[in-house]
Amino acid sequence: MDASLVNFDITNSSAPNHWTKIMKNVEWTSSLTSALQHKQLNGNHIHICQKGDFTNYPGIPMPSISTYPSYVGPVTERVQDCLSNSSTPETMSTTTASALESASQKPKPTMTPSESYMHSAVLDEDGKYTLYWSYNETSIVFEAHVQTTGWLGLGISPNGGMAGADIAIGWVGHDGQTFFKDRYATAIGKPPIDPHQDWLLLSGKREGGFTILKFTRLLDTKDCEHDLPITTDTLRIIWAYNNAMPASEDGMDYHGPISRGSKSINLLEPAQNKDALLPASAVRYDFLNRNVSVPAEKTTYWCEIFRKPPITTKQHLVKYAPVIQKGSKGVVHHMILFACYTPFDESLLERGYNCYDSSKPDTMIGCGNPMALWAVGGEDFYFPPDVGFSLGAVGDPTYFILETRYDNPQQRTDIIDNSGIMLWYTPEIRKYDAGLAEVGTLVGDFMMIPPRQKSFQISGICNSNCTQAAIPPEGIKTFAYILHTHLAGRKIHVRQYRDEQLVDVLAHDDNYDFNYQQMRWLKKEKTIMPGDSLIVDCFYSSTDRASLTLGGIATTEEMCVTYIYYYPRSEFSSCQSLVSPRDQFSVLGMNESLANFDVESTDEPNHWTKFLQNAQWTPSLTSALQRVQLKGENYHICQKGDMTEFPGLPAIISKYPSYVGPVKDRVQDCLSSNASTVSTTVSALEMTTTSADNSANSQVKGFTVGIIVLFLIHMCM
């Protein structure tokens, strides 16, 4: 307006040519809005400083002019305004405090524990049952605070139910006398007393309407008949209480359908001083979905694009946490914030899209580097005190994509979601930049799990050729990980080999729970050297399925992936494999007639998967397919964060390494009637690992190349 400002009236707002009238008709584009915002924070300001009688202070020239102070940083929001609908697509959406709840915001305990514990958890939604615990190398101490005047119970279950559970039940009588017994359950009903009393009471009292019991037990009691060992695997904690005081040692009344529940927990999670890990200088920034109308589909992967935080110098991301909108709990299954390194297209800010639909923007290509991950059951994540994820510097992310997986089994049409991920970053730069790598199997329908199988193994190989090219000579140190399969997954192991010798078990969970996928800290950091191989073994149960399970992104399909946080950051981002479709088709008797099948569109009636869904899955056919998983050829990818291959790295084809032995059960399953081998404990497994001091390629034949290319094009983001 500068050139024609003389044509506008600037004093009389009623005049038809007042400048505000012109502004009402302006086309408010994103660039114009951004330019005006920039002037608000960088342009000249005219000041007045007056007394109550509107006269100026003597000696102070008025009006004075200055720019917005350079030393003033952005305002940090203390409370998120969830009711405001005024947020524009270019800014971080804000939603009401009542509509949004952080997954880390649990009901607060109302009583003070008797000592400082390593961990605590509120087990019920009403905040009536709080559990505190600490552990050492041999034992664990619990303190339960329960709002009851009767009995309380706590147990460890193999599956979240009573059958097979190891249980402790106790109460404090009217006279202050405590009652406490170690029990076990073989079915639903009153659990009998365990002849071996391994749960031991330390103290008990009643206070302010609460019963407080403190008790302990060994991590491994060696009672294989009635107890379950406490390990680093996911454990299902069961809990119950009743307000009626038992009349006798065995006189507990039924807890009822409400005063009970289960919760998946990793009891042996390393302790963190979270207050020390978040500096006072940290600034919060939100990436939130913008009023997403969740599709009436059982599974949806929804993506939204965001510009980077408003920073111009290097900062370190030190914490992130989920924001789950009230009403979306149970619908939002997981969220991944991808860091993108390609030029940013402003026009994409106003659109969301199905992440794996053909209509997705081309910008998704080159945007496959996860930076922050959360899955159901997970909590806030803090980076180690000397590590942060770099933001704002040259070569850092230029924009971000938030992928949200919605599970909507009832196919509702009334869900509007604004969930997302909160970041905290600081100008206090730490010693190391963090990186994140994905290892395991490629996702796609060439991954096959036959029906009615108690245990079927799928393995992904991160080949030594890839780590040799991607990892710096001094190696990288891993400090956290998240394991991921879908509903059929039962256990996952990530093993590290060097010079054909087992170096370490980087990660493992023999009691995997799809509904508890927490980013887990390692108790001790572990080093991966160039030339190491990483084997990701996933085990599935399909006993409740009548047809073939294929790999894919839907909950009823399967994946086998592990994400590993490490430092210092390198270009190591994706190292995955796929068992040769040719080898799988061969054992399934499809090679001769494969030309008659469609291999690209699963919607086609002659797609090869339709043939397999009708196959007769005999024991011999299932065994043959399992052998291919462990003996057949594997095709590998080795990619940087921008999803480009490492230069000079040939197409890698190898078989499952012959030097890799079977996965050993870390804990003996005492309750399984058909267990055929004796498992080893964690310490025994670690003793058998060997420290080390420090594939052949083959040519892919034409048809197999075609299948792999089609697969990669289909799955590439």
XYZ file of C-alpha atoms in Angstrom:
717
model
C 0.000 0.000 0.000
C 3.022 2.316 0.289
C 2.752 3.829 -3.194
C -0.941 4.657 -2.944
C -1.268 5.365 0.774
C -2.124 9.029 0.034
C -5.343 7.813 -1.574
C -6.604 6.365 1.704
C -8.266 8.092 4.603
C -6.394 7.166 7.798
C -8.373 9.194 10.351
C -12.084 8.578 9.736
C -12.977 4.878 9.939
C -16.477 5.720 8.615
C -15.094 7.071 5.346
C -15.583 4.695 2.380
C -11.916 5.029 1.484
C -10.594 4.354 4.995
C -7.604 2.027 4.722
C -9.326 -0.673 6.814
C -12.026 -1.014 4.154
C -9.358 -1.888 1.608
C -7.788 -4.428 3.934
C -11.129 -6.243 4.376
C -10.986 -7.275 0.718
C -7.339 -8.339 0.666
C -6.572 -11.938 -0.437
C -4.928 -13.316 2.724
C -2.496 -15.819 1.264
C -0.074 -17.795 3.413
C 2.860 -15.693 2.224
C 1.070 -12.392 2.957
C 0.092 -13.577 6.435
C 3.657 -14.691 7.116
C 5.005 -11.346 5.903
C 2.699 -9.411 8.231
C 3.670 -11.682 11.156
C 7.321 -11.059 10.330
C 6.781 -7.272 10.497
C 5.083 -7.614 13.884
C 8.266 -9.169 15.289
C 10.911 -7.358 13.207
C 9.484 -3.992 12.111
C 9.619 -0.573 13.772
C 7.368 0.127 16.768
C 6.108 3.626 17.655
C 5.896 4.107 21.437
C 3.989 6.365 23.782
C 4.606 6.761 27.514
C 1.958 8.891 29.248
C 0.658 9.894 32.641
C -2.899 9.413 33.780
C -3.861 12.792 32.290
C -2.545 11.686 28.891
C 0.421 14.105 28.991
C 3.920 12.928 28.111
C 6.697 12.567 30.676
C 9.061 15.548 30.499
C 12.418 14.881 28.869
C 11.250 11.759 26.997
C 10.802 12.410 23.274
C 7.442 11.194 22.004
C 6.713 9.283 19.994
C 9.887 7.149 20.168
C 10.663 4.460 17.596
C 12.449 1.115 18.011
C 12.408 -2.448 16.670
C 11.131 -5.486 18.566
C 13.968 -6.387 21.009
C 16.289 -9.032 19.560
C 16.912 -10.516 23.008
C 13.253 -11.475 23.460
C 12.590 -15.145 22.606
C 9.269 -16.786 21.657
C 6.521 -17.066 24.245
C 6.285 -20.520 25.846
C 2.695 -21.676 26.268
C 2.021 -22.928 29.796
C -1.450 -24.274 29.092
C -2.689 -25.482 25.755
C -5.846 -23.676 24.617
C -7.941 -26.472 23.179
C -11.101 -24.450 22.572
C -9.622 -22.036 20.073
C -10.656 -22.632 16.478
C -8.660 -19.657 15.223
C -5.449 -21.540 14.433
C -4.518 -21.411 10.777
C -3.186 -24.394 8.817
C 0.252 -22.789 8.771
C 0.561 -22.678 12.554
C 0.515 -25.392 15.168
C -3.119 -26.068 15.907
C -4.247 -25.586 19.494
C -7.111 -27.492 20.998
C -8.857 -27.317 24.329
C -7.324 -28.519 27.551
C -10.475 -30.493 28.196
C -10.382 -32.064 24.752
C -6.707 -32.953 24.853
C -4.896 -35.032 27.403
C -1.268 -36.026 27.387
C -0.775 -39.770 27.643
C 1.667 -39.017 30.427
C -0.967 -37.165 32.473
C -2.178 -39.921 34.749
C -4.311 -39.575 37.906
C -2.039 -38.284 40.667
C -1.330 -40.438 43.732
C -2.879 -38.951 46.853
C -0.573 -40.553 49.458
C 3.165 -40.148 49.963
C 5.184 -43.385 49.665
C 7.399 -44.508 52.524
C 10.587 -44.016 50.471
C 11.777 -42.711 47.117
C 11.067 -45.348 44.456
C 12.496 -45.794 40.970
C 9.069 -46.044 39.305
C 5.376 -45.588 39.916
C 2.170 -46.219 37.964
C -1.522 -45.565 38.495
C -3.104 -48.877 37.527
C -6.751 -47.793 37.240
C -8.442 -44.915 35.444
C -9.907 -43.466 38.670
C -6.584 -43.143 40.479
C -7.588 -45.472 43.308
C -4.738 -47.979 42.845
C -1.167 -46.660 42.727
C 1.868 -48.922 42.631
C 5.447 -47.869 43.484
C 8.470 -50.100 42.981
C 12.269 -50.320 42.959
C 14.570 -53.211 42.108
C 18.167 -54.390 42.246
C 19.972 -57.310 40.608
C 18.108 -59.970 42.599
C 14.861 -58.626 44.075
C 12.055 -56.089 43.757
C 10.124 -54.058 46.355
C 6.509 -52.942 45.792
C 4.393 -50.459 47.704
C 0.675 -50.464 46.855
C -1.570 -47.525 47.829
C -5.204 -48.525 47.306
C -8.356 -46.623 48.252
C -10.019 -49.503 50.093
C -10.855 -50.516 53.659
C -10.779 -54.182 52.705
C -8.314 -56.370 50.823
C -6.064 -55.659 47.841
C -4.346 -57.966 45.380
C -1.477 -57.678 42.909
C -0.338 -60.314 40.439
C 1.850 -61.124 37.465
C -0.032 -62.822 34.647
C 1.171 -64.464 31.423
C -1.680 -62.916 29.438
C -3.607 -60.440 31.601
C -6.033 -63.019 33.032
C -6.096 -65.000 36.260
C -5.166 -68.394 34.869
C -1.450 -69.000 35.423
C -1.012 -65.818 37.462
C 1.339 -65.367 40.419
C -0.621 -63.327 43.010
C -0.196 -61.636 46.394
C -3.264 -60.662 48.491
C -3.282 -58.778 51.790
C -5.158 -56.374 54.085
C -4.909 -54.519 57.376
C -7.444 -55.513 60.030
C -9.450 -53.154 62.223
C -6.947 -53.769 65.017
C -3.975 -52.884 62.760
C -2.876 -56.493 62.271
C -1.706 -57.269 58.745
C -2.624 -60.341 56.682
C -0.625 -61.229 53.578
C -0.218 -64.395 51.482
C 1.513 -65.518 48.300
C -1.093 -67.201 46.067
C -1.468 -68.604 42.558
C -4.334 -69.104 40.120
C -5.111 -71.936 37.733
C -8.486 -70.522 36.660
C -10.953 -67.737 37.434
C -11.852 -67.954 41.106
C -10.387 -67.539 44.573
C -6.627 -68.204 44.258
C -5.253 -70.855 46.631
C -2.294 -70.197 48.930
C 1.111 -71.018 47.419
C 2.965 -73.674 49.507
C 6.155 -71.680 48.799
C 5.690 -68.197 50.264
C 7.933 -66.075 48.029
C 6.041 -62.757 48.315
C 7.068 -61.327 51.711
C 5.299 -58.518 53.594
C 7.499 -55.666 54.851
C 4.848 -53.371 56.363
C 1.174 -52.468 56.235
C -1.130 -49.728 57.484
C -4.437 -47.961 56.874
C -4.497 -44.196 56.484
C -7.076 -41.722 55.190
C -9.261 -44.387 53.618
C -6.283 -46.069 51.933
C -4.687 -49.454 52.576
C -0.911 -49.353 52.101
C 1.078 -52.573 51.796
C 4.818 -52.822 51.222
C 6.175 -56.180 50.108
C 9.045 -57.825 48.251
C 10.046 -60.926 46.301
C 12.988 -62.283 44.324
C 13.050 -61.547 40.601
C 13.400 -65.279 39.994
C 12.026 -67.381 42.837
C 12.874 -70.689 41.098
C 9.310 -71.792 41.895
C 8.541 -73.024 38.402
C 5.175 -74.472 39.371
C 3.403 -71.454 40.867
C 5.521 -68.314 40.255
C 6.481 -66.265 37.210
C 9.943 -64.685 36.908
C 10.208 -60.904 36.641
C 12.347 -60.013 33.612
C 12.875 -57.108 31.215
C 10.059 -58.508 29.058
C 6.631 -56.895 29.019
C 4.679 -58.122 32.050
C 0.907 -58.083 32.513
C 0.186 -56.749 35.980
C -3.248 -57.715 37.305
C -4.830 -55.894 40.227
C -8.025 -56.047 42.294
C -9.498 -54.850 45.583
C -12.682 -54.986 47.662
C -13.917 -52.678 50.426
C -15.215 -55.559 52.585
C -12.886 -56.726 55.352
C -12.306 -60.515 55.069
C -13.623 -62.489 58.027
C -10.825 -65.057 57.764
C -7.569 -65.800 55.969
C -9.518 -67.210 53.030
C -12.646 -65.068 53.387
C -12.073 -62.501 50.608
C -15.255 -61.373 48.897
C -15.345 -61.242 45.077
C -13.849 -58.004 43.744
C -16.635 -57.486 41.217
C -16.366 -56.374 37.587
C -15.140 -52.815 38.284
C -12.510 -53.088 41.017
C -10.075 -55.099 38.931
C -7.956 -54.766 35.806
C -4.675 -55.426 34.071
C -1.864 -53.260 32.759
C 1.208 -54.050 30.683
C 4.381 -52.742 32.326
C 8.122 -53.197 32.016
C 8.948 -53.446 35.732
C 12.713 -53.472 35.137
C 12.849 -50.294 33.043
C 16.063 -48.355 33.881
C 15.408 -45.392 36.173
C 15.790 -41.848 34.838
C 16.173 -38.554 36.656
C 13.670 -36.872 34.352
C 13.837 -33.505 36.118
C 17.563 -33.317 35.387
C 17.050 -34.295 31.741
C 14.812 -31.295 30.897
C 16.734 -28.007 31.180
C 14.949 -24.825 32.236
C 15.748 -23.318 28.823
C 13.671 -25.930 26.968
C 10.886 -24.563 24.750
C 7.799 -26.587 23.888
C 6.498 -26.883 20.321
C 3.476 -28.923 19.208
C 2.750 -30.907 16.053
C -0.993 -31.632 16.239
C -3.412 -33.067 13.728
C -5.867 -30.469 12.458
C -9.449 -31.588 13.090
C -9.005 -34.900 11.304
C -12.283 -36.622 10.554
C -11.153 -40.184 11.193
C -12.219 -42.332 8.214
C -14.765 -45.115 8.787
C -12.071 -47.700 8.090
C -10.696 -50.322 10.464
C -7.134 -49.020 9.962
C -6.040 -45.649 8.595
C -2.560 -44.137 8.339
C -3.109 -40.376 8.241
C -0.345 -37.884 7.415
C -0.113 -34.133 7.913
C 2.746 -31.831 6.910
C 4.246 -29.160 9.196
C 6.958 -26.554 8.813
C 9.895 -26.738 11.192
C 9.865 -24.821 14.518
C 10.674 -21.090 14.247
C 14.382 -21.381 14.996
C 17.339 -20.111 12.965
C 20.235 -21.542 14.967
C 21.008 -25.063 16.101
C 18.897 -26.413 18.973
C 18.700 -29.868 20.552
C 15.490 -31.823 20.928
C 15.665 -33.273 24.448
C 12.144 -34.589 25.113
C 8.936 -35.496 23.323
C 5.550 -36.620 24.572
C 2.188 -37.662 23.132
C -0.954 -35.546 23.177
C -4.049 -37.743 22.949
C -7.349 -35.954 22.478
C -10.072 -36.902 24.913
C -12.317 -39.320 23.053
C -9.493 -40.600 20.838
C -7.980 -42.962 23.389
C -8.164 -46.436 21.880
C -8.430 -44.954 18.373
C -4.948 -43.432 18.117
C -2.643 -46.457 18.066
C 0.674 -44.873 17.214
C 2.265 -41.694 15.875
C 5.564 -41.170 14.071
C 7.056 -37.745 13.411
C 9.189 -38.011 10.261
C 12.019 -35.547 9.641
C 12.225 -34.377 6.012
C 15.324 -33.042 4.301
C 14.035 -31.951 0.880
C 12.925 -28.390 -0.099
C 9.696 -27.360 1.602
C 6.511 -26.720 -0.420
C 4.312 -24.177 1.411
C 1.212 -25.242 -0.537
C 1.177 -28.626 1.206
C 0.567 -27.175 4.668
C -3.198 -27.065 4.251
C -3.735 -30.681 3.341
C -3.726 -34.015 5.087
C -3.742 -37.296 3.220
C -3.711 -41.070 3.521
C -0.039 -41.869 4.020
C 0.064 -44.884 1.731
C -2.511 -43.843 -0.851
C -1.552 -43.143 -4.456
C -2.666 -39.519 -3.959
C 0.097 -38.795 -1.454
C 2.349 -35.850 -2.386
C 5.685 -36.510 -4.049
C 7.307 -34.831 -1.051
C 6.804 -38.067 0.919
C 9.638 -39.506 -1.147
C 12.785 -38.559 0.723
C 10.947 -38.160 4.016
C 11.453 -41.547 5.650
C 13.584 -40.666 8.675
C 11.615 -41.109 11.933
C 12.564 -38.621 14.632
C 9.978 -39.218 17.382
C 7.808 -42.297 17.915
C 4.957 -43.081 20.251
C 2.691 -46.134 20.417
C -0.183 -47.074 22.687
C 1.090 -47.746 26.198
C 4.089 -45.476 25.701
C 4.944 -42.437 27.796
C 7.154 -39.342 27.569
C 10.652 -39.900 26.156
C 13.781 -38.099 27.368
C 17.115 -38.155 25.561
C 20.270 -38.978 27.571
C 21.975 -35.975 29.247
C 24.749 -35.759 26.627
C 22.577 -36.476 23.536
C 19.983 -34.465 21.610
C 18.350 -34.538 18.189
C 19.643 -31.612 16.122
C 17.171 -28.996 14.837
C 17.720 -25.673 13.051
C 21.254 -26.192 11.739
C 22.396 -26.618 8.146
C 21.537 -30.149 7.044
C 18.825 -30.544 9.697
C 15.154 -31.251 8.860
C 13.445 -28.666 6.644
C 9.909 -29.764 7.550
C 8.054 -32.646 9.225
C 5.339 -35.191 8.528
C 3.204 -36.555 11.354
C 1.910 -40.052 10.642
C -0.980 -41.139 12.865
C -2.360 -44.637 12.804
C -6.069 -44.761 13.637
C -7.722 -48.032 14.651
C -11.480 -47.761 14.142
C -12.836 -51.336 14.327
C -16.435 -50.123 14.707
C -15.948 -47.871 11.658
C -17.406 -44.853 13.418
C -17.964 -41.637 11.467
C -18.147 -39.170 14.385
C -14.480 -39.031 15.504
C -12.675 -35.704 15.086
C -9.060 -35.874 16.225
C -6.408 -33.294 17.132
C -3.855 -35.604 18.738
C -0.162 -35.197 18.084
C 3.351 -34.975 19.509
C 4.880 -32.273 21.716
C 8.594 -31.466 21.423
C 10.908 -29.729 23.878
C 14.120 -28.245 22.450
C 16.888 -26.147 23.981
C 19.717 -23.879 22.781
C 22.008 -25.669 25.254
C 23.762 -27.920 22.744
C 24.775 -31.330 24.054
C 27.863 -33.322 23.095
C 26.264 -35.683 20.556
C 23.592 -35.539 17.859
C 21.172 -38.486 17.925
C 20.157 -40.664 14.975
C 17.395 -43.227 14.468
C 17.630 -46.401 12.380
C 14.995 -48.920 11.277
C 15.986 -52.592 11.068
C 13.916 -55.702 10.345
C 11.836 -56.874 7.388
C 10.441 -54.849 4.518
C 6.702 -54.354 4.859
C 4.602 -56.025 2.174
C 2.514 -59.004 1.171
C 5.525 -61.200 0.379
C 5.732 -61.739 4.141
C 3.547 -64.817 4.849
C 2.376 -66.483 8.072
C 0.329 -69.688 7.640
C -2.848 -70.167 9.695
C -3.217 -72.286 12.870
C 0.437 -71.926 13.882
C 1.475 -71.744 17.523
C 4.816 -70.203 16.578
C 6.056 -69.087 13.159
C 9.321 -67.200 12.707
C 9.978 -64.279 10.351
C 13.443 -62.722 10.342
C 14.918 -59.502 9.018
C 18.627 -59.137 8.317
C 20.676 -55.965 8.516
C 23.617 -57.132 6.437
C 27.265 -56.399 7.313
C 27.724 -54.713 3.897
C 25.207 -52.075 4.929
C 26.678 -51.320 8.344
C 30.144 -51.205 6.757
C 28.934 -48.456 4.405
C 26.631 -46.602 6.798
C 28.340 -46.633 10.204
C 31.457 -44.522 10.925
C 34.748 -46.283 11.782
C 34.437 -45.546 15.501
C 30.983 -47.160 15.582
C 27.696 -45.919 17.029
C 26.196 -46.348 20.512
C 22.572 -47.397 20.924
C 20.672 -46.145 23.964
C 16.968 -46.881 23.296
C 14.689 -48.927 21.043
C 11.078 -49.762 20.231
C 9.926 -53.178 18.999
C 7.010 -53.449 16.581
C 4.766 -56.181 15.234
C 0.979 -56.328 14.990
C -1.617 -58.506 16.731
C -0.097 -61.904 15.934
C 3.347 -60.978 17.302
C 4.412 -62.833 20.443
C 8.134 -62.191 20.860
C 10.976 -60.258 19.215
C 14.755 -60.573 19.519
C 17.434 -58.326 17.991
C 20.842 -60.021 17.948
C 24.200 -58.510 17.016
C 26.924 -60.515 15.256
C 30.529 -59.608 14.476
C 32.905 -61.857 12.555
C 30.199 -64.568 12.668
C 30.144 -64.504 16.480
C 27.260 -63.438 18.708
C 28.248 -60.162 20.385
C 25.062 -59.205 22.176
C 21.289 -59.362 22.323
C 20.504 -55.701 21.677
C 16.789 -55.933 22.428
C 14.244 -58.589 23.253
C 10.731 -59.210 24.523
C 9.433 -62.748 24.984
C 6.035 -61.474 26.115
C 5.297 -58.834 23.469
C 2.068 -56.849 23.792
C 0.739 -54.985 20.739
C -1.016 -52.556 23.104
C 2.180 -51.653 24.981
C 4.847 -50.362 22.626
C 7.062 -48.172 24.761
C 10.335 -46.631 23.641
C 12.712 -48.413 26.011
C 16.027 -47.280 27.400
C 18.865 -49.758 27.461
C 20.320 -50.341 30.906
C 23.764 -49.923 29.342
C 24.587 -48.367 25.986
C 25.712 -50.859 23.349
C 28.154 -50.296 20.493
C 27.506 -51.297 16.858
C 30.612 -51.348 14.658
C 30.858 -51.136 10.858
C 30.643 -54.666 9.464
C 28.340 -55.938 12.229
C 25.156 -57.804 11.302
C 21.836 -57.308 13.090
C 19.255 -60.115 13.035
C 15.655 -59.252 13.952
C 13.671 -62.416 14.750
C 9.890 -62.105 15.185
C 7.653 -64.950 16.325
C 3.919 -65.059 15.600
C 0.929 -67.062 16.769
C -1.870 -67.585 14.239
C -3.776 -70.289 16.134
C -6.950 -68.171 15.980
C -6.712 -67.526 12.217
C -8.227 -69.705 9.516
C -6.411 -68.129 6.572
C -3.006 -66.852 5.570
C -1.685 -63.673 7.254
C 0.283 -61.395 4.965
C 2.635 -58.550 5.742
C 1.198 -55.049 5.557
C 0.229 -51.923 7.455
C -3.205 -53.049 8.719
C -3.591 -54.373 12.262
C -4.643 -57.786 10.963
C -1.563 -57.884 8.713
C 1.951 -58.140 10.117
C 5.249 -56.336 10.449
C 8.658 -57.137 11.983
C 10.521 -53.902 12.717
C 12.756 -52.417 15.404
C 13.677 -48.732 15.679
C 17.027 -48.003 17.332
C 18.113 -44.626 18.719
C 21.875 -44.100 18.549
C 24.672 -41.517 18.572
C 26.645 -39.925 17.034
C 24.281 -39.349 14.114
C 25.343 -40.834 10.796
C 23.544 -41.617 7.533
C 22.556 -45.033 8.923
C 18.735 -44.960 8.627
C 17.199 -48.115 7.124
C 18.645 -51.635 6.922
C 16.037 -54.277 6.054
C 15.513 -57.472 4.108
C 12.892 -59.546 2.308
C 12.875 -63.313 1.800
C 12.998 -64.109 -1.915
C 9.469 -64.370 -3.378
C 10.894 -66.843 -5.895
C 11.971 -69.213 -3.116
C 8.637 -68.877 -1.325
C 6.659 -69.467 -4.522
C 8.801 -72.507 -5.271
C 7.882 -74.378 -2.079
C 4.239 -73.391 -2.581
C 4.219 -75.008 -6.028
C 3.463 -71.773 -7.857
C 6.523 -71.298 -10.066
C 5.216 -73.081 -13.153
C 1.967 -71.140 -13.252
C 3.104 -67.861 -11.745
C 2.711 -66.101 -15.085
C -1.042 -66.595 -14.702
C -1.133 -64.520 -11.506
C -1.291 -60.761 -11.024
C 1.592 -59.681 -8.772
C 0.845 -55.974 -8.416
C -2.784 -55.276 -7.473
C -4.244 -57.254 -4.563
C -7.716 -56.233 -5.765
C -7.395 -58.336 -8.913
C -9.229 -61.702 -8.726
C -6.178 -63.513 -10.046
C -3.717 -61.929 -7.636
C -1.347 -64.562 -6.282
C -2.530 -63.992 -2.701
C -6.020 -65.227 -3.662
C -4.454 -68.545 -4.650
C -2.706 -68.851 -1.294
C -5.798 -67.983 0.749
C -7.373 -71.159 -0.624
C -4.271 -73.299 -0.164
C -4.392 -76.433 1.977
C -1.965 -75.597 4.782
C -0.730 -79.064 5.624
C 2.065 -79.517 8.203
C 4.512 -80.321 5.431
C 3.632 -77.180 3.449
C 3.896 -75.008 6.569
C 7.257 -76.576 7.477
C 8.540 -75.988 3.955
C 7.620 -72.294 4.108
C 9.269 -71.984 7.532
C 12.470 -73.535 6.143
C 12.527 -70.945 3.352
C 12.303 -68.154 5.946
C 15.459 -69.461 7.602
C 17.323 -70.967 4.621
C 16.195 -69.031 1.532
C 17.720 -66.003 -0.155
C 17.131 -62.527 1.261
C 17.099 -59.252 -0.660
C 18.373 -56.240 1.268
C 17.939 -52.488 1.230
C 20.379 -50.050 2.830
C 19.188 -46.457 2.783
C 19.957 -42.995 4.103
C 17.401 -40.770 5.793
C 16.335 -39.309 2.435
C 15.596 -42.885 1.258
C 18.470 -42.916 -1.241
C 20.853 -45.860 -1.437
C 24.484 -45.647 -0.364
C 26.667 -45.046 -3.439
C 28.771 -47.944 -4.633
C 26.871 -50.485 -2.570
C 25.877 -53.419 -4.806
C 22.522 -55.150 -4.651
C 22.878 -57.409 -1.623
C 21.554 -60.934 -1.814
C 22.326 -63.450 0.898
C 20.882 -66.372 2.789
C 19.971 -66.320 6.455
C 23.455 -66.525 8.021
C 24.443 -70.111 8.760
C 26.337 -69.035 11.874
C 23.126 -67.668 13.478
C 21.619 -70.228 15.815
C 18.003 -70.503 16.958
C 16.627 -67.909 19.350
C 16.819 -69.197 22.903
C 13.956 -68.593 25.284
C 15.297 -66.393 28.028
C 12.778 -67.523 30.599
C 11.387 -71.012 31.038
C 7.624 -71.159 30.449
C 6.644 -73.293 33.429
C 2.953 -73.236 32.710
C 3.092 -74.523 29.145
C 2.182 -78.196 29.016
C 3.814 -78.741 25.644
C 7.131 -76.968 26.240
C 9.753 -79.247 24.776
C 12.977 -77.518 25.677
C 14.452 -76.027 28.791
C 14.854 -72.278 28.406
C 17.704 -70.216 29.653
C 17.616 -67.248 32.000
C 18.863 -63.787 31.149
C 22.154 -64.308 32.945
C 22.706 -67.664 31.282
C 22.027 -66.172 27.872
C 24.444 -63.320 28.470
C 27.131 -65.806 29.565
C 26.829 -67.681 26.281
C 27.348 -64.586 24.143
C 30.841 -64.240 22.767
C 32.684 -60.930 22.568
C 34.495 -60.242 19.317
C 37.507 -58.007 18.747
C 36.560 -56.533 15.934
C 27.242 -62.865 1.357
C 28.171 -63.601 -1.142
C 26.323 -61.670 -3.841
C 24.365 -63.514 -6.489
C 22.580 -62.340 -9.619
C 18.806 -61.860 -9.470
C 16.988 -63.435 -12.364
C 14.606 -61.372 -14.476
C 11.247 -62.344 -13.021
C 12.389 -61.988 -9.416
C 13.817 -58.555 -10.187
C 10.418 -57.557 -11.534
C 8.667 -58.702 -8.371
C 11.111 -56.875 -6.097
C 10.891 -53.657 -8.118
C 7.088 -53.758 -8.023
C 7.231 -54.391 -4.289
C 9.597 -51.517 -3.563
C 7.647 -49.082 -5.752
C 4.437 -50.082 -3.995
C 5.851 -49.711 -0.470
C 8.170 -46.719 -0.955
C 6.835 -43.619 0.743
